mmCIF file with all atom_site columns, C-alpha atoms in Angstrom:
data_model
loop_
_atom_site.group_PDB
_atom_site.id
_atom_site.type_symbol
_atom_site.label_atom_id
_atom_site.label_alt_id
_atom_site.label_comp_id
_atom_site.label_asym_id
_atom_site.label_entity_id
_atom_site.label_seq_id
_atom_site.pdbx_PDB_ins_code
_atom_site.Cartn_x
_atom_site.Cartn_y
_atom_site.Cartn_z
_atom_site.occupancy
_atom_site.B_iso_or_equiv
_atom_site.pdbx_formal_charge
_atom_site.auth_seq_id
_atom_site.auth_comp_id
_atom_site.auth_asym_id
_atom_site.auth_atom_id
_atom_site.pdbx_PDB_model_num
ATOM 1  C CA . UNK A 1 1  ? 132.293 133.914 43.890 1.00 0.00 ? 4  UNK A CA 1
ATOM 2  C CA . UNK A 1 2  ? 132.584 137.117 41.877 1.00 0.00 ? 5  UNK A CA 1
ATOM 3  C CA . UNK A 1 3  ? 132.510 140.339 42.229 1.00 0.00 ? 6  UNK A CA 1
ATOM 4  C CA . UNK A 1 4  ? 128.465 140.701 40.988 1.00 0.00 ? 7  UNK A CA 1
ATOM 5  C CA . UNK A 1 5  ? 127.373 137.687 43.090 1.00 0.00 ? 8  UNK A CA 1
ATOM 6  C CA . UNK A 1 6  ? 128.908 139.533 46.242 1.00 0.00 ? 9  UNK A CA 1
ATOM 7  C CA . UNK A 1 7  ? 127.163 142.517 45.254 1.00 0.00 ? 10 UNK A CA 1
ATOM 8  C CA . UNK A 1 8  ? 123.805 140.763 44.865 1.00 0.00 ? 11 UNK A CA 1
ATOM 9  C CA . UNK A 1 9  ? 124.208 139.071 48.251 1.00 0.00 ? 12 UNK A CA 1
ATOM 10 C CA . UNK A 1 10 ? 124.935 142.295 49.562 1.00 0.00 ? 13 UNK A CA 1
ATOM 11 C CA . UNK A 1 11 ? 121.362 143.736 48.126 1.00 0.00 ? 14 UNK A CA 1
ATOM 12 C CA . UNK A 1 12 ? 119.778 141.246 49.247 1.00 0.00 ? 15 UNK A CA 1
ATOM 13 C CA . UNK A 1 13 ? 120.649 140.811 52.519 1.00 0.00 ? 16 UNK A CA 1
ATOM 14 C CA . UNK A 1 14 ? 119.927 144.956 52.495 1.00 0.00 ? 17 UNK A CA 1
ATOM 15 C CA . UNK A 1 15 ? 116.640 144.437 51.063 1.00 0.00 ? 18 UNK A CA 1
ATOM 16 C CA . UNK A 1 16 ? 115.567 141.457 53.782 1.00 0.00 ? 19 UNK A CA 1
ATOM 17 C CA . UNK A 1 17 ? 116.826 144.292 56.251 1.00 0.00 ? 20 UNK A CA 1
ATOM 18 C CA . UNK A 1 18 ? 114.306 146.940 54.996 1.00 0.00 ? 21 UNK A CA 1
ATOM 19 C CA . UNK A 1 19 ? 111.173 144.824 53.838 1.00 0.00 ? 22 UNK A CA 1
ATOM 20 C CA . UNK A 1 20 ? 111.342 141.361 55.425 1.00 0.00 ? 23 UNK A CA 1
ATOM 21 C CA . UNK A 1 21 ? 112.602 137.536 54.493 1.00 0.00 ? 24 UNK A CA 1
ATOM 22 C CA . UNK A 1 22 ? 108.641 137.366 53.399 1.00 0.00 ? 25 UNK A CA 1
ATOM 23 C CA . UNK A 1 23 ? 108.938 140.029 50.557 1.00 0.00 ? 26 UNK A CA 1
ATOM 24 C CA . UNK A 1 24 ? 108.223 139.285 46.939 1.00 0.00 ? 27 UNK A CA 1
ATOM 25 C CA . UNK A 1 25 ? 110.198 139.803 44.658 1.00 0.00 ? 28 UNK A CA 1
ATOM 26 C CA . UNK A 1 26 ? 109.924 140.345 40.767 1.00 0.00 ? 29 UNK A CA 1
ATOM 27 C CA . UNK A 1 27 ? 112.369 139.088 38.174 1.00 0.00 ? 30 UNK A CA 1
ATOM 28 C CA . UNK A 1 28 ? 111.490 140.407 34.800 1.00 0.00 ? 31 UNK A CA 1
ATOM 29 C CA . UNK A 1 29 ? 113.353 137.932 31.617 1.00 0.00 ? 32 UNK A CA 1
ATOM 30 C CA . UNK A 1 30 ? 113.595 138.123 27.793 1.00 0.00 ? 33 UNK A CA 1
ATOM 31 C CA . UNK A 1 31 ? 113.202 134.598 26.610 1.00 0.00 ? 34 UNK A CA 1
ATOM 32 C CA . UNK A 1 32 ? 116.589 135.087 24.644 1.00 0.00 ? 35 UNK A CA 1
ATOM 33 C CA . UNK A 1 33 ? 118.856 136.743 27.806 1.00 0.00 ? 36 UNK A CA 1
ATOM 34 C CA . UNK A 1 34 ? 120.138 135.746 30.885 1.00 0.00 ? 37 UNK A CA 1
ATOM 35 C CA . UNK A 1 35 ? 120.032 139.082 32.841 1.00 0.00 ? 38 UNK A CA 1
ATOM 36 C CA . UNK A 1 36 ? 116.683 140.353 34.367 1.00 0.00 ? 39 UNK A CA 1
ATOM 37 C CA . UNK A 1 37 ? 115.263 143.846 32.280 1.00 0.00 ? 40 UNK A CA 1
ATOM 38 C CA . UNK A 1 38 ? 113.497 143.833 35.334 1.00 0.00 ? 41 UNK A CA 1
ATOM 39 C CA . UNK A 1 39 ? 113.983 143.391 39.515 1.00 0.00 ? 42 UNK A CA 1
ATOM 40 C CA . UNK A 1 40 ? 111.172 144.612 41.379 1.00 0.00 ? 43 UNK A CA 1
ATOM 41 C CA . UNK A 1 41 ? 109.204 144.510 44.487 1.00 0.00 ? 44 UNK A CA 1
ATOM 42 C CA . UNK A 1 42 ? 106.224 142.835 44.656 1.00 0.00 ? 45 UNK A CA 1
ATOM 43 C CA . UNK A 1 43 ? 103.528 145.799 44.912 1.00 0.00 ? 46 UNK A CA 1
ATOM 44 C CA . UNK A 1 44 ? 100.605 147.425 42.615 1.00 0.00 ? 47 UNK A CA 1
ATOM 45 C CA . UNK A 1 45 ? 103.237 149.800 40.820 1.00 0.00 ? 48 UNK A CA 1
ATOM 46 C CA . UNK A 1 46 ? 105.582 146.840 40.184 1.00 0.00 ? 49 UNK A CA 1
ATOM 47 C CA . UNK A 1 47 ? 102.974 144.591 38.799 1.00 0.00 ? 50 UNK A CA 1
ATOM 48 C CA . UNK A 1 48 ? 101.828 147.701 36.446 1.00 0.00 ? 51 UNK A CA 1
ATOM 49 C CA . UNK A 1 49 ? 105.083 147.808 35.058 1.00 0.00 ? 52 UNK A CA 1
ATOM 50 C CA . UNK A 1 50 ? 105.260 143.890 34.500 1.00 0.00 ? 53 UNK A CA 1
ATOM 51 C CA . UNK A 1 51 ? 101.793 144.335 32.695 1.00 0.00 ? 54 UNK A CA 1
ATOM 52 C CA . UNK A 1 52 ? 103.064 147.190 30.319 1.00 0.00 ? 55 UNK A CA 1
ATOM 53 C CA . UNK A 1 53 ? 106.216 144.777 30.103 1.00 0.00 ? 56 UNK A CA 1
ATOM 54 C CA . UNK A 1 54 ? 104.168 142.027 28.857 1.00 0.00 ? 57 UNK A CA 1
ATOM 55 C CA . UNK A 1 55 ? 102.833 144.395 25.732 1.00 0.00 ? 58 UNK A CA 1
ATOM 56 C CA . UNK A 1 56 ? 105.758 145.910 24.950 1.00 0.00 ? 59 UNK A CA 1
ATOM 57 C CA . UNK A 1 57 ? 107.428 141.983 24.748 1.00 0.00 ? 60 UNK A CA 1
ATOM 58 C CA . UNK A 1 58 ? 104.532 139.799 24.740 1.00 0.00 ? 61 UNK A CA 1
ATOM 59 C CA . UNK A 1 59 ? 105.389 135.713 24.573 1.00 0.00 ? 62 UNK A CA 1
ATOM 60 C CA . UNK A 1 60 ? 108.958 137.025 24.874 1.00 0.00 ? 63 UNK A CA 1
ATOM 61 C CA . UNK A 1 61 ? 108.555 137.861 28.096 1.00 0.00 ? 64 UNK A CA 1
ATOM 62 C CA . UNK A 1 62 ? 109.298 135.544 31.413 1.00 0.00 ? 65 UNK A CA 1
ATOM 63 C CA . UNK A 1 63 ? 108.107 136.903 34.788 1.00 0.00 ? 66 UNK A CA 1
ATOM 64 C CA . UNK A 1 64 ? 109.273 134.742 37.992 1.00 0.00 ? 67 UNK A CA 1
ATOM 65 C CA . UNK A 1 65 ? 108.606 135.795 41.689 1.00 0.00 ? 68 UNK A CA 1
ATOM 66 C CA . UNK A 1 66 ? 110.000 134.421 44.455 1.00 0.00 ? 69 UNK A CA 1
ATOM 67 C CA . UNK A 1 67 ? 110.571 135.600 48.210 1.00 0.00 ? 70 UNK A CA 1
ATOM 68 C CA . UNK A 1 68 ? 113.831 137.311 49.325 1.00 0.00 ? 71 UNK A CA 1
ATOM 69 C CA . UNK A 1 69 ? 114.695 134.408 51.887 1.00 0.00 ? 72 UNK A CA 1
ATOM 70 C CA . UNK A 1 70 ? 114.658 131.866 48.865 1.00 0.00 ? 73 UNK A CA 1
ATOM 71 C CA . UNK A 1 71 ? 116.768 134.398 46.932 1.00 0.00 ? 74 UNK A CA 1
ATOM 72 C CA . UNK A 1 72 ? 119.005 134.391 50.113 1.00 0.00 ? 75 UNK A CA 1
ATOM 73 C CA . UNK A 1 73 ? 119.370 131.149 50.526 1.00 0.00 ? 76 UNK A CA 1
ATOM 74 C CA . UNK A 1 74 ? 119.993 130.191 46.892 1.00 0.00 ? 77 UNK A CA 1
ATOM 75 C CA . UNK A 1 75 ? 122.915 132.578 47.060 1.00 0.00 ? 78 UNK A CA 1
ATOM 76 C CA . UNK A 1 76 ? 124.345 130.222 50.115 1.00 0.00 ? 79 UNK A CA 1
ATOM 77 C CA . UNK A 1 77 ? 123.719 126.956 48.974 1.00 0.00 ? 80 UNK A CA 1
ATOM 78 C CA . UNK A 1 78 ? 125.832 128.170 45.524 1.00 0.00 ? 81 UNK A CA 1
ATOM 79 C CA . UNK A 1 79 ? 128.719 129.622 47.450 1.00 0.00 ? 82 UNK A CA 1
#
C-alpha cells in the first residue's frame, strides 16, 4: 500500500466519521485520465458543479457515485 492509498483510507474513514457509511459520494473523470477532477459529496451544490462539469467537458466527462462504506470496503478488500 502506498503512501496516497493510506491517505485516502484515512479520508475516508474521516468522512464516514462526519457524514455516515450511507453518504454519497461523487467521483468526477475525464474519459482520457485516471485521477478524479472531481470528489464530492452528494448534495444540490455538488450536483451543480457536476452539471457545469458536464458543459465545460461534455461526452468527455464520466460521473460515478457510490456510498462511502463501498469506498471503504473496496480499500480493504485491495489491501
Amino acid at each position: 500500500m502506498n503512501i496516497e492509498e493510506i491517505g485516502m483510507q484515512l479520508m475516508i474513514g474521516t468522512l464516514i466519521q462526519e457524514f455516515g457509511e450511507d453518504q454519497v459520494m461523487i467521483f468526477a473523470y475525464l474519459r482520457e485520465g485516471l485521477e478524479p477532477i472531481e470528489f464530492l459529496i452528494d448534495n444540490d451544490e455538488s450536483r451543480i458543479i457536476i452539471e457545469k462539469l458536464k458543459q465545460e467537458y461534455g461526452d468527455r466527462i464520466i460521473v460515478h457515485k457510490h456510498k462511502l462504506s463501498y469506498i471503504r470496503d473496496t480499500f480493504r478488500k485491495d489491501s
